[in-house]
PDB file of C-alpha atoms in Angstrom:
ATOM      1  CA  UNK A 826      59.110  86.255-104.090  1.00 57.00           C
ATOM      2  CA  UNK A 827      56.146  83.923-104.740  1.00 58.00           C
ATOM      3  CA  UNK A 828      54.050  86.256-102.305  1.00 59.00           C
ATOM      4  CA  UNK A 829      54.656  89.272-104.852  1.00 63.00           C
ATOM      5  CA  UNK A 830      53.478  86.996-107.992  1.00 55.00           C
ATOM      6  CA  UNK A 831      50.309  86.340-106.039  1.00 56.00           C
ATOM      7  CA  UNK A 832      49.530  89.722-105.438  1.00 61.00           C
ATOM      8  CA  UNK A 833      50.205  90.812-109.079  1.00 62.00           C
ATOM      9  CA  UNK A 834      47.907  88.221-110.063  1.00 56.00           C
ATOM     10  CA  UNK A 835      45.181  89.025-107.672  1.00 57.00           C
ATOM     11  CA  UNK A 836      45.639  92.750-108.333  1.00 62.00           C
ATOM     12  CA  UNK A 837      45.558  92.266-112.447  1.00 59.00           C
ATOM     13  CA  UNK A 838      42.605  89.816-112.416  1.00 58.00           C
ATOM     14  CA  UNK A 839      39.967  92.766-111.800  1.00 58.00           C
ATOM     15  CA  UNK A 840      38.515  91.180-108.682  1.00 56.00           C
ATOM     16  CA  UNK A 841      37.517  93.330-105.675  1.00 55.00           C
ATOM     17  CA  UNK A 842      37.270  89.902-103.399  1.00 54.00           C
ATOM     18  CA  UNK A 843      40.073  90.035-100.781  1.00 57.00           C
ATOM     19  CA  UNK A 844      42.107  86.969 -99.866  1.00 51.00           C
ATOM     20  CA  UNK A 845      40.282  86.069 -97.011  1.00 46.00           C
ATOM     21  CA  UNK A 846      36.929  86.042 -98.789  1.00 58.00           C
ATOM     22  CA  UNK A 847      38.103  82.868-100.542  1.00 67.00           C
ATOM     23  CA  UNK A 848      37.449  79.376 -99.012  1.00 73.00           C
ATOM     24  CA  UNK A 849      40.121  76.886 -99.659  1.00 79.00           C
ATOM     25  CA  UNK A 850      38.840  73.549-101.172  1.00 84.00           C
ATOM     26  CA  UNK A 851      39.366  70.211 -99.376  1.00 88.00           C
ATOM     27  CA  UNK A 852      42.192  69.275-101.534  1.00 89.00           C
ATOM     28  CA  UNK A 853      44.046  72.380-100.243  1.00 88.00           C
ATOM     29  CA  UNK A 854      43.255  72.115 -96.752  1.00 92.00           C
ATOM     30  CA  UNK A 855      44.643  68.477 -96.930  1.00 94.00           C
ATOM     31  CA  UNK A 856      47.561  69.318 -98.680  1.00 94.00           C
ATOM     32  CA  UNK A 857      48.368  72.156 -96.702  1.00 94.00           C
ATOM     33  CA  UNK A 858      47.574  70.101 -93.369  1.00 96.00           C
ATOM     34  CA  UNK A 859      50.084  67.378 -94.642  1.00 97.00           C
ATOM     35  CA  UNK A 860      52.824  69.771 -95.218  1.00 97.00           C
ATOM     36  CA  UNK A 861      52.365  71.294 -92.051  1.00 97.00           C
ATOM     37  CA  UNK A 862      52.022  68.245 -89.882  1.00 97.00           C
ATOM     38  CA  UNK A 863      55.440  66.998 -91.903  1.00 97.00           C
ATOM     39  CA  UNK A 864      57.257  70.281 -91.398  1.00 96.00           C
ATOM     40  CA  UNK A 865      56.646  70.241 -87.513  1.00 97.00           C
ATOM     41  CA  UNK A 866      57.080  67.007 -86.853  1.00 97.00           C
ATOM     42  CA  UNK A 867      59.156  65.511 -89.426  1.00 96.00           C
ATOM     43  CA  UNK A 868      63.327  65.277 -89.498  1.00 97.00           C
ATOM     44  CA  UNK A 869      65.074  67.824 -91.982  1.00 97.00           C
ATOM     45  CA  UNK A 870      65.069  64.965 -94.439  1.00 97.00           C
ATOM     46  CA  UNK A 871      61.398  64.467 -94.177  1.00 97.00           C
ATOM     47  CA  UNK A 872      60.609  68.205 -94.675  1.00 97.00           C
ATOM     48  CA  UNK A 873      62.846  68.370 -97.636  1.00 97.00           C
ATOM     49  CA  UNK A 874      61.136  65.425 -99.244  1.00 98.00           C
ATOM     50  CA  UNK A 875      57.781  66.596 -98.426  1.00 98.00           C
ATOM     51  CA  UNK A 876      58.258  70.242 -99.814  1.00 97.00           C
ATOM     52  CA  UNK A 877      60.482  69.267-102.973  1.00 97.00           C
ATOM     53  CA  UNK A 878      57.678  68.563-105.860  1.00 97.00           C
ATOM     54  CA  UNK A 879      55.724  71.523-105.347  1.00 95.00           C
ATOM     55  CA  UNK A 880      58.515  74.079-106.901  1.00 96.00           C
ATOM     56  CA  UNK A 881      59.705  71.089-109.139  1.00 97.00           C
ATOM     57  CA  UNK A 882      56.474  70.188-110.546  1.00 96.00           C
ATOM     58  CA  UNK A 883      55.315  74.107-110.988  1.00 96.00           C
ATOM     59  CA  UNK A 884      58.659  74.359-112.877  1.00 97.00           C
ATOM     60  CA  UNK A 885      58.440  71.600-115.266  1.00 97.00           C
ATOM     61  CA  UNK A 886      54.755  72.225-115.934  1.00 96.00           C
ATOM     62  CA  UNK A 887      55.574  76.177-116.700  1.00 96.00           C
ATOM     63  CA  UNK A 888      58.564  75.167-119.089  1.00 97.00           C
ATOM     64  CA  UNK A 889      56.624  73.011-121.100  1.00 96.00           C
ATOM     65  CA  UNK A 890      53.325  75.370-121.330  1.00 95.00           C
ATOM     66  CA  UNK A 891      55.558  78.593-121.686  1.00 94.00           C
ATOM     67  CA  UNK A 892      56.368  76.799-125.367  1.00 94.00           C
ATOM     68  CA  UNK A 893      52.416  77.303-126.127  1.00 95.00           C
ATOM     69  CA  UNK A 894      51.742  80.798-127.115  1.00 93.00           C
ATOM     70  CA  UNK A 895      49.043  82.452-124.988  1.00 91.00           C
ATOM     71  CA  UNK A 896      47.346  85.828-124.774  1.00 92.00           C
ATOM     72  CA  UNK A 897      46.235  85.906-121.312  1.00 89.00           C
ATOM     73  CA  UNK A 898      48.469  88.163-119.213  1.00 89.00           C
ATOM     74  CA  UNK A 899      47.732  86.489-115.875  1.00 86.00           C
ATOM     75  CA  UNK A 900      48.764  82.953-117.167  1.00 87.00           C
ATOM     76  CA  UNK A 901      51.921  84.682-119.052  1.00 92.00           C
ATOM     77  CA  UNK A 902      53.037  85.915-115.782  1.00 90.00           C
ATOM     78  CA  UNK A 903      52.531  82.865-113.866  1.00 91.00           C
ATOM     79  CA  UNK A 904      54.286  81.013-116.396  1.00 94.00           C
ATOM     80  CA  UNK A 905      57.297  83.415-116.559  1.00 93.00           C
ATOM     81  CA  UNK A 906      57.711  83.290-112.827  1.00 92.00           C
ATOM     82  CA  UNK A 907      57.829  79.516-112.376  1.00 94.00           C
ATOM     83  CA  UNK A 908      59.737  79.055-115.983  1.00 96.00           C
ATOM     84  CA  UNK A 909      62.239  81.693-114.749  1.00 95.00           C
ATOM     85  CA  UNK A 910      65.952  81.044-114.529  1.00 96.00           C
ATOM     86  CA  UNK A 911      65.435  82.008-110.398  1.00 95.00           C
ATOM     87  CA  UNK A 912      62.907  79.056-110.227  1.00 95.00           C
ATOM     88  CA  UNK A 913      65.275  76.974-112.020  1.00 97.00           C
ATOM     89  CA  UNK A 914      68.335  77.754-109.558  1.00 97.00           C
ATOM     90  CA  UNK A 915      65.947  77.056-106.498  1.00 96.00           C
ATOM     91  CA  UNK A 916      64.973  73.694-108.101  1.00 97.00           C
ATOM     92  CA  UNK A 917      68.257  72.671-108.769  1.00 98.00           C
ATOM     93  CA  UNK A 918      69.163  73.355-105.189  1.00 98.00           C
ATOM     94  CA  UNK A 919      66.556  71.975-103.744  1.00 97.00           C
ATOM     95  CA  UNK A 920      67.469  68.578-105.842  1.00 98.00           C
ATOM     96  CA  UNK A 921      70.998  68.948-104.678  1.00 98.00           C
ATOM     97  CA  UNK A 922      69.960  69.000-100.889  1.00 98.00           C
ATOM     98  CA  UNK A 923      67.317  66.226-101.434  1.00 97.00           C
ATOM     99  CA  UNK A 924      70.107  64.050-103.213  1.00 96.00           C
ATOM    100  CA  UNK A 925      72.733  64.742-100.110  1.00 97.00           C
ATOM    101  CA  UNK A 926      70.671  64.249 -97.432  1.00 97.00           C
ATOM    102  CA  UNK A 927      69.211  61.276 -99.111  1.00 95.00           C
ATOM    103  CA  UNK A 928      73.054  59.661 -99.182  1.00 97.00           C
ATOM    104  CA  UNK A 929      73.157  60.433 -95.707  1.00 96.00           C
ATOM    105  CA  UNK A 930      70.270  58.460 -94.501  1.00 97.00           C
ATOM    106  CA  UNK A 931      69.762  55.093 -93.719  1.00 97.00           C
ATOM    107  CA  UNK A 932      67.363  52.730 -95.731  1.00 97.00           C
ATOM    108  CA  UNK A 933      64.513  53.087 -93.573  1.00 97.00           C
ATOM    109  CA  UNK A 934      64.535  56.872 -93.591  1.00 97.00           C
ATOM    110  CA  UNK A 935      64.994  57.070 -97.506  1.00 97.00           C
ATOM    111  CA  UNK A 936      61.964  55.075 -97.452  1.00 98.00           C
ATOM    112  CA  UNK A 937      59.969  57.446 -95.474  1.00 98.00           C
ATOM    113  CA  UNK A 938      61.564  60.223 -97.748  1.00 98.00           C
ATOM    114  CA  UNK A 939      60.142  58.680-100.728  1.00 98.00           C
ATOM    115  CA  UNK A 940      56.860  58.115 -99.190  1.00 98.00           C
ATOM    116  CA  UNK A 941      56.540  61.914 -98.260  1.00 98.00           C
ATOM    117  CA  UNK A 942      58.043  62.768-101.951  1.00 98.00           C
ATOM    118  CA  UNK A 943      55.224  60.300-103.526  1.00 98.00           C
ATOM    119  CA  UNK A 944      52.212  61.592-101.504  1.00 98.00           C
ATOM    120  CA  UNK A 945      53.245  65.225-101.907  1.00 98.00           C
ATOM    121  CA  UNK A 946      53.484  64.687-105.910  1.00 97.00           C
ATOM    122  CA  UNK A 947      50.131  63.066-105.135  1.00 97.00           C
ATOM    123  CA  UNK A 948      48.651  66.043-103.610  1.00 96.00           C
ATOM    124  CA  UNK A 949      49.861  68.463-106.609  1.00 95.00           C
ATOM    125  CA  UNK A 950      48.562  66.364-108.904  1.00 95.00           C
ATOM    126  CA  UNK A 951      45.139  66.383-107.168  1.00 94.00           C
ATOM    127  CA  UNK A 952      45.493  70.184-106.425  1.00 89.00           C
ATOM    128  CA  UNK A 953      46.088  70.709-110.374  1.00 89.00           C
ATOM    129  CA  UNK A 954      43.191  68.424-110.970  1.00 91.00           C
ATOM    130  CA  UNK A 955      40.986  70.610-108.578  1.00 87.00           C
ATOM    131  CA  UNK A 956      41.931  73.774-110.241  1.00 80.00           C
ATOM    132  CA  UNK A 957      41.390  72.596-113.568  1.00 81.00           C
ATOM    133  CA  UNK A 958      38.203  71.444-112.936  1.00 82.00           C
ATOM    134  CA  UNK A 959      36.814  74.577-111.331  1.00 73.00           C
ATOM    135  CA  UNK A 960      37.307  76.235-114.840  1.00 52.00           C
ATOM    136  CA  UNK A 961      36.945  79.904-115.495  1.00 48.00           C
TER     137      UNK A 961
END
């Protein structure tokens, strides 16, 4: 679902560059490395904790920004996708899973989960901040 959105955004942006012609910024590399490392070596609880902030923040951002009129079709598409009922359902399911596994874990594991969640939130902020400062 998300890949389809990204493909449509690239195709509608009037760019001739392929995905492979872009080089990720340091924040992107650090964040994706953190996600991959946690996903490959962490428990299920840790993986849910580190992955939850991305769709959750995108949903909240899109829901708030979709209230502001925009004429930019690419931006509209992004907002519609991430504020959709489908995105809301996915985030609700993620929250439910996160709460359920958190209740099943001991205090030490919950502290690890909170740390992963907070660190992923920080990376989300840094990612969005980086994108904002790249400019048009």
